[in-house]
Amino acid sequence: MDDQGCPRCKTTKYRNPSLKLMVNVCGHTLCENCVDMLFVRGSGNCVQCDTPLRKSNFRVQLFEDPAVDKEVEIRKKVLKMYNKRDFDFPSLRAYNDYLERVEDIVYNLTNNIDVDNTKQMMEQYQKDNRDTIQKNKVKLTREQEELEELLLLEQQGNDQRRLDNLQEEQRQLQAKRKNKQALLDDLERSRVPATILLAQHKDRVAQLETQIEKQKQVVKTSTVFSTGIIMLDHLGRLGYLNHVRAAMPQDTAGGYSSGLACHRALQDAFSGLFPTPRLWEAFSIMSFSGSSSLENP
């Protein structure tokens, strides 16, 4: 990492740890000072490959290898155009062939292989599939809005729980202070022996600590994560554990539980999916109908 440096001014990360390297579409790096100096008019040529560049297209280099930054940027642009889904194809083989073509395009543009023909192919594809591309963009935007809404609701729930915990801590602190002040007042005014007052105070403190522990054990959790996965506590109530092997005594010693196994299976099944609320509702209906058919063959 310390060997990284600007090819123009030869400054390295070793000599200047705060050096900020920038990368453009060609994949070659320049430090921020050289970018400001060479592209003072807003455009210029790359120092290494002489490619015409714009200053506005420079971005901070995120990876040690600038070729990775180049590939990431190219992939983003390609996927905005090649945004078809698996349900847009008649078969899985056709969808896999489509993904292979996308990877070939990304590879060619990243490694400067047959760039002109690749760009012409992309332009022709965009003309032939303009309506499909626009339709999938609208779908993707809608899914992103739904995801942002779920994340916002989850964040609001977390903020509310954090506020509730803070308020509860304040109430507990006030209760401890009042209990301590009450002990001081009793010792000052009461004629009861101090040993008895101290014993009573210890009992009140023990009761208060027990109450606090009980309140800590009551964890308020949401029913569904933003990813759509049902929380562990609700699997049994919703019937997901009806066909999962029950934990044996020897299994519980190792931490196994039927709910945990079912929850992990659901997470694995949906890790690569984006279940919107409508799709999740449909999945729940299908799951319950499937469970009913298994119970009543």
PDB file of C-alpha atoms in Angstrom:
ATOM      1  CA  MET A   1       0.000   0.000   0.000  1.00  0.00           C
ATOM      2  CA  ASP A   2       2.886   2.388   0.758  1.00  0.00           C
ATOM      3  CA  ASP A   3       4.216   1.832  -2.785  1.00  0.00           C
ATOM      4  CA  GLN A   4       1.177   3.543  -4.283  1.00  0.00           C
ATOM      5  CA  GLY A   5       1.976   6.896  -5.764  1.00  0.00           C
ATOM      6  CA  CYS A   6       1.305   9.479  -8.433  1.00  0.00           C
ATOM      7  CA  PRO A   7       2.976   8.614 -11.784  1.00  0.00           C
ATOM      8  CA  ARG A   8       3.490  12.306 -12.575  1.00  0.00           C
ATOM      9  CA  CYS A   9       4.924  13.898  -9.429  1.00  0.00           C
ATOM     10  CA  LYS A  10       6.254  10.567  -8.054  1.00  0.00           C
ATOM     11  CA  THR A  11       4.815  11.242  -4.592  1.00  0.00           C
ATOM     12  CA  THR A  12       4.072   8.014  -2.711  1.00  0.00           C
ATOM     13  CA  LYS A  13       1.883   7.056   0.211  1.00  0.00           C
ATOM     14  CA  TYR A  14       5.042   6.271   2.150  1.00  0.00           C
ATOM     15  CA  ARG A  15       6.358   9.828   1.952  1.00  0.00           C
ATOM     16  CA  ASN A  16       2.930  11.453   2.200  1.00  0.00           C
ATOM     17  CA  PRO A  17       0.406   9.273   4.096  1.00  0.00           C
ATOM     18  CA  SER A  18      -2.365  11.807   3.420  1.00  0.00           C
ATOM     19  CA  LEU A  19      -1.876  11.545  -0.351  1.00  0.00           C
ATOM     20  CA  LYS A  20      -5.235  11.297  -2.113  1.00  0.00           C
ATOM     21  CA  LEU A  21      -5.109   9.362  -5.375  1.00  0.00           C
ATOM     22  CA  MET A  22      -7.763   9.895  -8.041  1.00  0.00           C
ATOM     23  CA  VAL A  23      -8.769   7.585 -10.874  1.00  0.00           C
ATOM     24  CA  ASN A  24     -10.654   8.213 -14.119  1.00  0.00           C
ATOM     25  CA  VAL A  25     -12.382   6.073 -16.740  1.00  0.00           C
ATOM     26  CA  CYS A  26      -9.091   4.927 -18.255  1.00  0.00           C
ATOM     27  CA  GLY A  27      -8.055   3.333 -14.953  1.00  0.00           C
ATOM     28  CA  HIS A  28      -4.876   5.348 -14.436  1.00  0.00           C
ATOM     29  CA  THR A  29      -4.228   7.306 -11.260  1.00  0.00           C
ATOM     30  CA  LEU A  30      -3.131  10.833 -10.450  1.00  0.00           C
ATOM     31  CA  CYS A  31      -2.859  12.602  -7.141  1.00  0.00           C
ATOM     32  CA  GLU A  32      -5.368  15.314  -6.326  1.00  0.00           C
ATOM     33  CA  ASN A  33      -2.803  18.117  -6.749  1.00  0.00           C
ATOM     34  CA  CYS A  34      -1.808  16.925 -10.223  1.00  0.00           C
ATOM     35  CA  VAL A  35      -5.471  16.651 -11.245  1.00  0.00           C
ATOM     36  CA  ASP A  36      -6.067  20.271 -10.200  1.00  0.00           C
ATOM     37  CA  MET A  37      -2.942  21.379 -12.047  1.00  0.00           C
ATOM     38  CA  LEU A  38      -3.369  19.429 -15.310  1.00  0.00           C
ATOM     39  CA  PHE A  39      -7.134  19.781 -15.642  1.00  0.00           C
ATOM     40  CA  VAL A  40      -7.462  23.425 -14.666  1.00  0.00           C
ATOM     41  CA  ARG A  41      -9.565  23.998 -17.801  1.00  0.00           C
ATOM     42  CA  GLY A  42     -11.832  21.070 -17.028  1.00  0.00           C
ATOM     43  CA  SER A  43     -10.440  18.585 -19.547  1.00  0.00           C
ATOM     44  CA  GLY A  44      -7.143  17.126 -20.729  1.00  0.00           C
ATOM     45  CA  ASN A  45      -5.347  13.921 -21.657  1.00  0.00           C
ATOM     46  CA  CYS A  46      -4.196  11.086 -19.435  1.00  0.00           C
ATOM     47  CA  VAL A  47      -0.491  11.240 -18.614  1.00  0.00           C
ATOM     48  CA  GLN A  48      -0.028   7.502 -19.243  1.00  0.00           C
ATOM     49  CA  CYS A  49      -2.367   6.551 -22.101  1.00  0.00           C
ATOM     50  CA  ASP A  50      -3.186   9.982 -23.609  1.00  0.00           C
ATOM     51  CA  THR A  51      -6.945   9.298 -23.363  1.00  0.00           C
ATOM     52  CA  PRO A  52      -9.085  12.483 -23.386  1.00  0.00           C
ATOM     53  CA  LEU A  53     -10.494  12.936 -19.875  1.00  0.00           C
ATOM     54  CA  ARG A  54     -12.735  15.321 -17.981  1.00  0.00           C
ATOM     55  CA  LYS A  55     -11.875  16.618 -14.544  1.00  0.00           C
ATOM     56  CA  SER A  56     -15.439  15.964 -13.314  1.00  0.00           C
ATOM     57  CA  ASN A  57     -14.995  12.223 -13.984  1.00  0.00           C
ATOM     58  CA  PHE A  58     -12.122  11.836 -11.525  1.00  0.00           C
ATOM     59  CA  ARG A  59     -13.042  10.032  -8.302  1.00  0.00           C
ATOM     60  CA  VAL A  60     -11.133   8.911  -5.239  1.00  0.00           C
ATOM     61  CA  GLN A  61      -9.327   5.606  -5.708  1.00  0.00           C
ATOM     62  CA  LEU A  62     -10.940   3.065  -3.380  1.00  0.00           C
ATOM     63  CA  PHE A  63      -8.931  -0.068  -4.145  1.00  0.00           C
ATOM     64  CA  GLU A  64      -5.205  -0.682  -4.122  1.00  0.00           C
ATOM     65  CA  ASP A  65      -5.364  -1.772  -7.755  1.00  0.00           C
ATOM     66  CA  PRO A  66      -6.845   1.045  -9.898  1.00  0.00           C
ATOM     67  CA  ALA A  67      -8.021  -1.557 -12.428  1.00  0.00           C
ATOM     68  CA  VAL A  68     -10.574  -2.688  -9.863  1.00  0.00           C
ATOM     69  CA  ASP A  69     -11.957   0.855  -9.621  1.00  0.00           C
ATOM     70  CA  LYS A  70     -12.156   0.927 -13.399  1.00  0.00           C
ATOM     71  CA  GLU A  71     -14.034  -2.375 -13.533  1.00  0.00           C
ATOM     72  CA  VAL A  72     -16.477  -1.281 -10.816  1.00  0.00           C
ATOM     73  CA  GLU A  73     -17.324   1.908 -12.690  1.00  0.00           C
ATOM     74  CA  ILE A  74     -17.693   0.092 -16.022  1.00  0.00           C
ATOM     75  CA  ARG A  75     -19.884  -2.573 -14.437  1.00  0.00           C
ATOM     76  CA  LYS A  76     -22.214   0.087 -13.017  1.00  0.00           C
ATOM     77  CA  LYS A  77     -22.658   1.669 -16.448  1.00  0.00           C
ATOM     78  CA  VAL A  78     -23.168  -1.657 -18.216  1.00  0.00           C
ATOM     79  CA  LEU A  79     -25.720  -2.918 -15.696  1.00  0.00           C
ATOM     80  CA  LYS A  80     -27.790   0.245 -16.079  1.00  0.00           C
ATOM     81  CA  MET A  81     -28.332  -0.835 -19.681  1.00  0.00           C
ATOM     82  CA  TYR A  82     -28.290  -4.628 -19.280  1.00  0.00           C
ATOM     83  CA  ASN A  83     -30.871  -4.707 -16.492  1.00  0.00           C
ATOM     84  CA  LYS A  84     -33.015  -7.686 -17.499  1.00  0.00           C
ATOM     85  CA  ARG A  85     -34.145 -10.175 -14.846  1.00  0.00           C
ATOM     86  CA  ASP A  86     -34.493 -13.937 -14.935  1.00  0.00           C
ATOM     87  CA  PHE A  87     -38.256 -13.697 -15.530  1.00  0.00           C
ATOM     88  CA  ASP A  88     -37.587 -11.811 -18.792  1.00  0.00           C
ATOM     89  CA  PHE A  89     -36.214 -15.012 -20.375  1.00  0.00           C
ATOM     90  CA  PRO A  90     -37.989 -18.205 -21.458  1.00  0.00           C
ATOM     91  CA  SER A  91     -35.441 -20.500 -19.774  1.00  0.00           C
ATOM     92  CA  LEU A  92     -32.643 -20.508 -17.240  1.00  0.00           C
ATOM     93  CA  ARG A  93     -30.143 -21.328 -20.007  1.00  0.00           C
ATOM     94  CA  ALA A  94     -31.115 -18.181 -21.908  1.00  0.00           C
ATOM     95  CA  TYR A  95     -30.684 -16.081 -18.768  1.00  0.00           C
ATOM     96  CA  ASN A  96     -27.263 -17.606 -18.072  1.00  0.00           C
ATOM     97  CA  ASP A  97     -26.166 -16.887 -21.653  1.00  0.00           C
ATOM     98  CA  TYR A  98     -27.297 -13.293 -21.176  1.00  0.00           C
ATOM     99  CA  LEU A  99     -25.202 -12.997 -17.994  1.00  0.00           C
ATOM    100  CA  GLU A 100     -22.206 -14.433 -19.854  1.00  0.00           C
ATOM    101  CA  ARG A 101     -22.559 -11.751 -22.523  1.00  0.00           C
ATOM    102  CA  VAL A 102     -22.663  -9.074 -19.851  1.00  0.00           C
ATOM    103  CA  GLU A 103     -19.463 -10.405 -18.267  1.00  0.00           C
ATOM    104  CA  ASP A 104     -17.770 -10.503 -21.686  1.00  0.00           C
ATOM    105  CA  ILE A 105     -18.686  -6.850 -22.241  1.00  0.00           C
ATOM    106  CA  VAL A 106     -17.338  -5.824 -18.837  1.00  0.00           C
ATOM    107  CA  TYR A 107     -14.137  -7.794 -19.419  1.00  0.00           C
ATOM    108  CA  ASN A 108     -13.551  -6.307 -22.878  1.00  0.00           C
ATOM    109  CA  LEU A 109     -14.094  -2.724 -21.738  1.00  0.00           C
ATOM    110  CA  THR A 110     -11.972  -3.191 -18.612  1.00  0.00           C
ATOM    111  CA  ASN A 111      -9.033  -4.694 -20.518  1.00  0.00           C
ATOM    112  CA  ASN A 112      -9.396  -2.543 -23.679  1.00  0.00           C
ATOM    113  CA  ILE A 113     -10.195  -5.526 -25.882  1.00  0.00           C
ATOM    114  CA  ASP A 114     -12.179  -4.819 -29.078  1.00  0.00           C
ATOM    115  CA  VAL A 115     -13.599  -1.673 -27.490  1.00  0.00           C
ATOM    116  CA  ASP A 116     -15.141  -0.178 -30.640  1.00  0.00           C
ATOM    117  CA  ASN A 117     -17.118  -3.305 -31.584  1.00  0.00           C
ATOM    118  CA  THR A 118     -18.199  -3.766 -27.973  1.00  0.00           C
ATOM    119  CA  LYS A 119     -19.551  -0.227 -27.762  1.00  0.00           C
ATOM    120  CA  GLN A 120     -21.352  -0.651 -31.087  1.00  0.00           C
ATOM    121  CA  MET A 121     -22.953  -3.845 -29.793  1.00  0.00           C
ATOM    122  CA  MET A 122     -24.082  -2.015 -26.652  1.00  0.00           C
ATOM    123  CA  GLU A 123     -25.584   0.822 -28.698  1.00  0.00           C
ATOM    124  CA  GLN A 124     -27.453  -1.650 -30.904  1.00  0.00           C
ATOM    125  CA  TYR A 125     -28.714  -3.504 -27.822  1.00  0.00           C
ATOM    126  CA  GLN A 126     -29.943  -0.241 -26.318  1.00  0.00           C
ATOM    127  CA  LYS A 127     -31.875   0.601 -29.491  1.00  0.00           C
ATOM    128  CA  ASP A 128     -33.455  -2.863 -29.730  1.00  0.00           C
ATOM    129  CA  ASN A 129     -34.422  -3.079 -26.048  1.00  0.00           C
ATOM    130  CA  ARG A 130     -35.210   0.545 -25.191  1.00  0.00           C
ATOM    131  CA  ASP A 131     -38.695  -0.222 -23.829  1.00  0.00           C
ATOM    132  CA  THR A 132     -37.541  -3.176 -21.719  1.00  0.00           C
ATOM    133  CA  ILE A 133     -34.636  -1.186 -20.281  1.00  0.00           C
ATOM    134  CA  GLN A 134     -36.920   1.681 -19.277  1.00  0.00           C
ATOM    135  CA  LYS A 135     -39.500  -0.684 -17.787  1.00  0.00           C
ATOM    136  CA  ASN A 136     -36.879  -2.461 -15.674  1.00  0.00           C
ATOM    137  CA  LYS A 137     -35.497   0.893 -14.518  1.00  0.00           C
ATOM    138  CA  VAL A 138     -38.946   1.817 -13.226  1.00  0.00           C
ATOM    139  CA  LYS A 139     -39.243  -1.541 -11.428  1.00  0.00           C
ATOM    140  CA  LEU A 140     -35.808  -1.137  -9.884  1.00  0.00           C
ATOM    141  CA  THR A 141     -36.650   2.389  -8.727  1.00  0.00           C
ATOM    142  CA  ARG A 142     -39.877   1.154  -7.129  1.00  0.00           C
ATOM    143  CA  GLU A 143     -38.040  -1.659  -5.333  1.00  0.00           C
ATOM    144  CA  GLN A 144     -35.422   0.773  -4.087  1.00  0.00           C
ATOM    145  CA  GLU A 145     -38.150   3.054  -2.736  1.00  0.00           C
ATOM    146  CA  GLU A 146     -39.782   0.148  -0.912  1.00  0.00           C
ATOM    147  CA  LEU A 147     -36.424  -0.919   0.514  1.00  0.00           C
ATOM    148  CA  GLU A 148     -35.667   2.628   1.655  1.00  0.00           C
ATOM    149  CA  GLU A 149     -39.093   2.787   3.290  1.00  0.00           C
ATOM    150  CA  LEU A 150     -38.455  -0.468   5.160  1.00  0.00           C
ATOM    151  CA  LEU A 151     -35.017   0.719   6.240  1.00  0.00           C
ATOM    152  CA  LEU A 152     -36.502   4.006   7.434  1.00  0.00           C
ATOM    153  CA  LEU A 153     -39.145   2.192   9.476  1.00  0.00           C
ATOM    154  CA  GLU A 154     -36.499  -0.071  10.962  1.00  0.00           C
ATOM    155  CA  GLN A 155     -34.302   2.916  11.798  1.00  0.00           C
ATOM    156  CA  GLN A 156     -37.229   4.697  13.437  1.00  0.00           C
ATOM    157  CA  GLY A 157     -37.940   1.592  15.496  1.00  0.00           C
ATOM    158  CA  ASN A 158     -34.316   1.389  16.577  1.00  0.00           C
ATOM    159  CA  ASP A 159     -34.302   5.071  17.518  1.00  0.00           C
ATOM    160  CA  GLN A 160     -37.489   4.635  19.532  1.00  0.00           C
ATOM    161  CA  ARG A 161     -36.087   1.614  21.376  1.00  0.00           C
ATOM    162  CA  ARG A 162     -32.884   3.531  22.080  1.00  0.00           C
ATOM    163  CA  LEU A 163     -34.922   6.427  23.461  1.00  0.00           C
ATOM    164  CA  ASP A 164     -37.029   4.067  25.588  1.00  0.00           C
ATOM    165  CA  ASN A 165     -33.882   2.458  26.994  1.00  0.00           C
ATOM    166  CA  LEU A 166     -32.409   5.864  27.792  1.00  0.00           C
ATOM    167  CA  GLN A 167     -35.584   6.973  29.543  1.00  0.00           C
ATOM    168  CA  GLU A 168     -35.717   3.721  31.478  1.00  0.00           C
ATOM    169  CA  GLU A 169     -32.114   4.171  32.601  1.00  0.00           C
ATOM    170  CA  GLN A 170     -32.949   7.676  33.778  1.00  0.00           C
ATOM    171  CA  ARG A 171     -35.934   6.390  35.753  1.00  0.00           C
ATOM    172  CA  GLN A 172     -33.821   3.671  37.329  1.00  0.00           C
ATOM    173  CA  LEU A 173     -31.145   6.204  38.274  1.00  0.00           C
ATOM    174  CA  GLN A 174     -33.722   8.472  39.837  1.00  0.00           C
ATOM    175  CA  ALA A 175     -35.210   5.557  41.762  1.00  0.00           C
ATOM    176  CA  LYS A 176     -31.774   4.655  43.156  1.00  0.00           C
ATOM    177  CA  ARG A 177     -31.159   8.244  44.172  1.00  0.00           C
ATOM    178  CA  LYS A 178     -34.542   8.480  45.906  1.00  0.00           C
ATOM    179  CA  ASN A 179     -33.877   5.205  47.717  1.00  0.00           C
ATOM    180  CA  LYS A 180     -30.494   6.448  48.902  1.00  0.00           C
ATOM    181  CA  GLN A 181     -31.948   9.772  50.016  1.00  0.00           C
ATOM    182  CA  ALA A 182     -34.723   7.972  51.855  1.00  0.00           C
ATOM    183  CA  LEU A 183     -32.122   5.946  53.733  1.00  0.00           C
ATOM    184  CA  LEU A 184     -30.285   9.130  54.771  1.00  0.00           C
ATOM    185  CA  ASP A 185     -33.538  10.721  55.927  1.00  0.00           C
ATOM    186  CA  ASP A 186     -34.477   7.622  57.946  1.00  0.00           C
ATOM    187  CA  LEU A 187     -31.055   7.519  59.587  1.00  0.00           C
ATOM    188  CA  GLU A 188     -31.374  11.186  60.474  1.00  0.00           C
ATOM    189  CA  ARG A 189     -34.953  11.277  61.772  1.00  0.00           C
ATOM    190  CA  SER A 190     -36.051   7.751  62.707  1.00  0.00           C
ATOM    191  CA  ARG A 191     -35.540   6.266  66.152  1.00  0.00           C
ATOM    192  CA  VAL A 192     -35.261   2.755  64.711  1.00  0.00           C
ATOM    193  CA  PRO A 193     -31.765   1.236  65.094  1.00  0.00           C
ATOM    194  CA  ALA A 194     -29.438   1.851  62.182  1.00  0.00           C
ATOM    195  CA  THR A 195     -28.858  -1.873  61.602  1.00  0.00           C
ATOM    196  CA  ILE A 196     -32.592  -2.399  60.985  1.00  0.00           C
ATOM    197  CA  LEU A 197     -32.762   0.609  58.650  1.00  0.00           C
ATOM    198  CA  LEU A 198     -29.765  -0.667  56.710  1.00  0.00           C
ATOM    199  CA  ALA A 199     -31.336  -4.112  56.418  1.00  0.00           C
ATOM    200  CA  GLN A 200     -34.582  -2.578  55.121  1.00  0.00           C
ATOM    201  CA  HIS A 201     -32.594  -0.482  52.662  1.00  0.00           C
ATOM    202  CA  LYS A 202     -30.793  -3.591  51.381  1.00  0.00           C
ATOM    203  CA  ASP A 203     -34.142  -5.307  50.852  1.00  0.00           C
ATOM    204  CA  ARG A 204     -35.462  -2.332  48.866  1.00  0.00           C
ATOM    205  CA  VAL A 205     -32.272  -2.259  46.783  1.00  0.00           C
ATOM    206  CA  ALA A 206     -32.573  -5.992  46.084  1.00  0.00           C
ATOM    207  CA  GLN A 207     -36.204  -5.595  45.015  1.00  0.00           C
ATOM    208  CA  LEU A 208     -35.262  -2.685  42.757  1.00  0.00           C
ATOM    209  CA  GLU A 209     -32.433  -4.674  41.147  1.00  0.00           C
ATOM    210  CA  THR A 210     -34.783  -7.615  40.572  1.00  0.00           C
ATOM    211  CA  GLN A 211     -37.306  -5.325  38.906  1.00  0.00           C
ATOM    212  CA  ILE A 212     -34.600  -3.839  36.693  1.00  0.00           C
ATOM    213  CA  GLU A 213     -33.416  -7.295  35.600  1.00  0.00           C
ATOM    214  CA  LYS A 214     -36.970  -8.312  34.707  1.00  0.00           C
ATOM    215  CA  GLN A 215     -37.380  -5.199  32.599  1.00  0.00           C
ATOM    216  CA  LYS A 216     -34.101  -5.895  30.791  1.00  0.00           C
ATOM    217  CA  GLN A 217     -35.281  -9.377  29.884  1.00  0.00           C
ATOM    218  CA  VAL A 218     -38.351  -7.994  28.144  1.00  0.00           C
ATOM    219  CA  VAL A 219     -36.823  -7.245  24.736  1.00  0.00           C
ATOM    220  CA  LYS A 220     -39.058  -5.410  22.328  1.00  0.00           C
ATOM    221  CA  THR A 221     -38.203  -6.651  18.833  1.00  0.00           C
ATOM    222  CA  SER A 222     -39.819  -6.001  15.480  1.00  0.00           C
ATOM    223  CA  THR A 223     -41.633  -8.800  13.665  1.00  0.00           C
ATOM    224  CA  VAL A 224     -39.724  -8.525  10.396  1.00  0.00           C
ATOM    225  CA  PHE A 225     -36.274  -7.280   9.434  1.00  0.00           C
ATOM    226  CA  SER A 226     -35.912  -4.874   6.512  1.00  0.00           C
ATOM    227  CA  THR A 227     -34.780  -7.895   4.478  1.00  0.00           C
ATOM    228  CA  GLY A 228     -38.187  -9.531   5.033  1.00  0.00           C
ATOM    229  CA  ILE A 229     -36.920 -12.401   7.224  1.00  0.00           C
ATOM    230  CA  ILE A 230     -39.265 -13.227  10.089  1.00  0.00           C
ATOM    231  CA  MET A 231     -37.814 -12.820  13.572  1.00  0.00           C
ATOM    232  CA  LEU A 232     -36.853 -15.937  15.506  1.00  0.00           C
ATOM    233  CA  ASP A 233     -39.491 -15.467  18.208  1.00  0.00           C
ATOM    234  CA  HIS A 234     -42.351 -15.569  15.686  1.00  0.00           C
ATOM    235  CA  LEU A 235     -41.460 -18.752  13.781  1.00  0.00           C
ATOM    236  CA  GLY A 236     -43.358 -21.062  16.089  1.00  0.00           C
ATOM    237  CA  ARG A 237     -46.443 -18.879  16.238  1.00  0.00           C
ATOM    238  CA  LEU A 238     -46.598 -18.670  12.436  1.00  0.00           C
ATOM    239  CA  GLY A 239     -46.282 -22.445  12.001  1.00  0.00           C
ATOM    240  CA  TYR A 240     -42.799 -22.598  10.483  1.00  0.00           C
ATOM    241  CA  LEU A 241     -41.590 -25.134  13.058  1.00  0.00           C
ATOM    242  CA  ASN A 242     -44.281 -27.751  12.368  1.00  0.00           C
ATOM    243  CA  HIS A 243     -42.026 -29.743  10.041  1.00  0.00           C
ATOM    244  CA  VAL A 244     -38.633 -29.059  11.654  1.00  0.00           C
ATOM    245  CA  ARG A 245     -36.897 -31.738  13.709  1.00  0.00           C
ATOM    246  CA  ALA A 246     -37.296 -31.086  17.417  1.00  0.00           C
ATOM    247  CA  ALA A 247     -34.126 -30.593  19.414  1.00  0.00           C
ATOM    248  CA  MET A 248     -32.967 -33.607  21.426  1.00  0.00           C
ATOM    249  CA  PRO A 249     -31.453 -33.128  24.909  1.00  0.00           C
ATOM    250  CA  GLN A 250     -27.982 -33.865  23.579  1.00  0.00           C
ATOM    251  CA  ASP A 251     -28.491 -31.257  20.832  1.00  0.00           C
ATOM    252  CA  THR A 252     -29.354 -28.442  23.197  1.00  0.00           C
ATOM    253  CA  ALA A 253     -26.009 -28.834  24.960  1.00  0.00           C
ATOM    254  CA  GLY A 254     -24.309 -27.681  21.778  1.00  0.00           C
ATOM    255  CA  GLY A 255     -26.681 -24.756  21.343  1.00  0.00           C
ATOM    256  CA  TYR A 256     -28.975 -26.336  18.715  1.00  0.00           C
ATOM    257  CA  SER A 257     -32.646 -25.435  18.633  1.00  0.00           C
ATOM    258  CA  SER A 258     -35.311 -26.121  16.030  1.00  0.00           C
ATOM    259  CA  GLY A 259     -36.136 -22.422  15.811  1.00  0.00           C
ATOM    260  CA  LEU A 260     -32.518 -21.499  15.149  1.00  0.00           C
ATOM    261  CA  ALA A 261     -32.193 -24.118  12.405  1.00  0.00           C
ATOM    262  CA  CYS A 262     -35.404 -22.934  10.731  1.00  0.00           C
ATOM    263  CA  HIS A 263     -34.348 -19.305  10.960  1.00  0.00           C
ATOM    264  CA  ARG A 264     -30.978 -20.049   9.348  1.00  0.00           C
ATOM    265  CA  ALA A 265     -32.684 -21.955   6.548  1.00  0.00           C
ATOM    266  CA  LEU A 266     -34.938 -18.995   5.846  1.00  0.00           C
ATOM    267  CA  GLN A 267     -31.988 -16.622   5.838  1.00  0.00           C
ATOM    268  CA  ASP A 268     -30.075 -18.843   3.405  1.00  0.00           C
ATOM    269  CA  ALA A 269     -33.106 -19.136   1.141  1.00  0.00           C
ATOM    270  CA  PHE A 270     -33.754 -15.402   0.964  1.00  0.00           C
ATOM    271  CA  SER A 271     -30.208 -14.028   1.220  1.00  0.00           C
ATOM    272  CA  GLY A 272     -30.090 -13.321  -2.511  1.00  0.00           C
ATOM    273  CA  LEU A 273     -33.651 -12.097  -2.895  1.00  0.00           C
ATOM    274  CA  PHE A 274     -35.421  -8.821  -2.255  1.00  0.00           C
ATOM    275  CA  PRO A 275     -38.869  -9.730  -0.827  1.00  0.00           C
ATOM    276  CA  THR A 276     -41.100  -6.677  -1.061  1.00  0.00           C
ATOM    277  CA  PRO A 277     -44.065  -6.515   1.368  1.00  0.00           C
ATOM    278  CA  ARG A 278     -46.444  -7.746  -1.310  1.00  0.00           C
ATOM    279  CA  LEU A 279     -44.194 -10.661  -2.274  1.00  0.00           C
ATOM    280  CA  TRP A 280     -43.622 -11.544   1.371  1.00  0.00           C
ATOM    281  CA  GLU A 281     -47.374 -11.624   1.976  1.00  0.00           C
ATOM    282  CA  ALA A 282     -47.811 -13.933  -1.006  1.00  0.00           C
ATOM    283  CA  PHE A 283     -44.987 -16.151   0.241  1.00  0.00           C
ATOM    284  CA  SER A 284     -46.617 -16.406   3.664  1.00  0.00           C
ATOM    285  CA  ILE A 285     -49.917 -17.473   2.090  1.00  0.00           C
ATOM    286  CA  MET A 286     -48.118 -20.091  -0.024  1.00  0.00           C
ATOM    287  CA  SER A 287     -46.222 -21.368   3.018  1.00  0.00           C
ATOM    288  CA  PHE A 288     -49.371 -21.809   5.076  1.00  0.00           C
ATOM    289  CA  SER A 289     -51.198 -23.505   2.210  1.00  0.00           C
ATOM    290  CA  GLY A 290     -48.200 -25.808   1.724  1.00  0.00           C
ATOM    291  CA  SER A 291     -48.162 -26.690   5.408  1.00  0.00           C
ATOM    292  CA  SER A 292     -51.870 -27.472   5.314  1.00  0.00           C
ATOM    293  CA  SER A 293     -51.428 -29.777   2.326  1.00  0.00           C
ATOM    294  CA  LEU A 294     -48.593 -31.614   4.090  1.00  0.00           C
ATOM    295  CA  GLU A 295     -50.679 -32.099   7.208  1.00  0.00           C
ATOM    296  CA  ASN A 296     -53.731 -33.249   5.256  1.00  0.00           C
ATOM    297  CA  PRO A 297     -52.491 -35.351   2.329  1.00  0.00           C
TER     298      PRO A 297
END
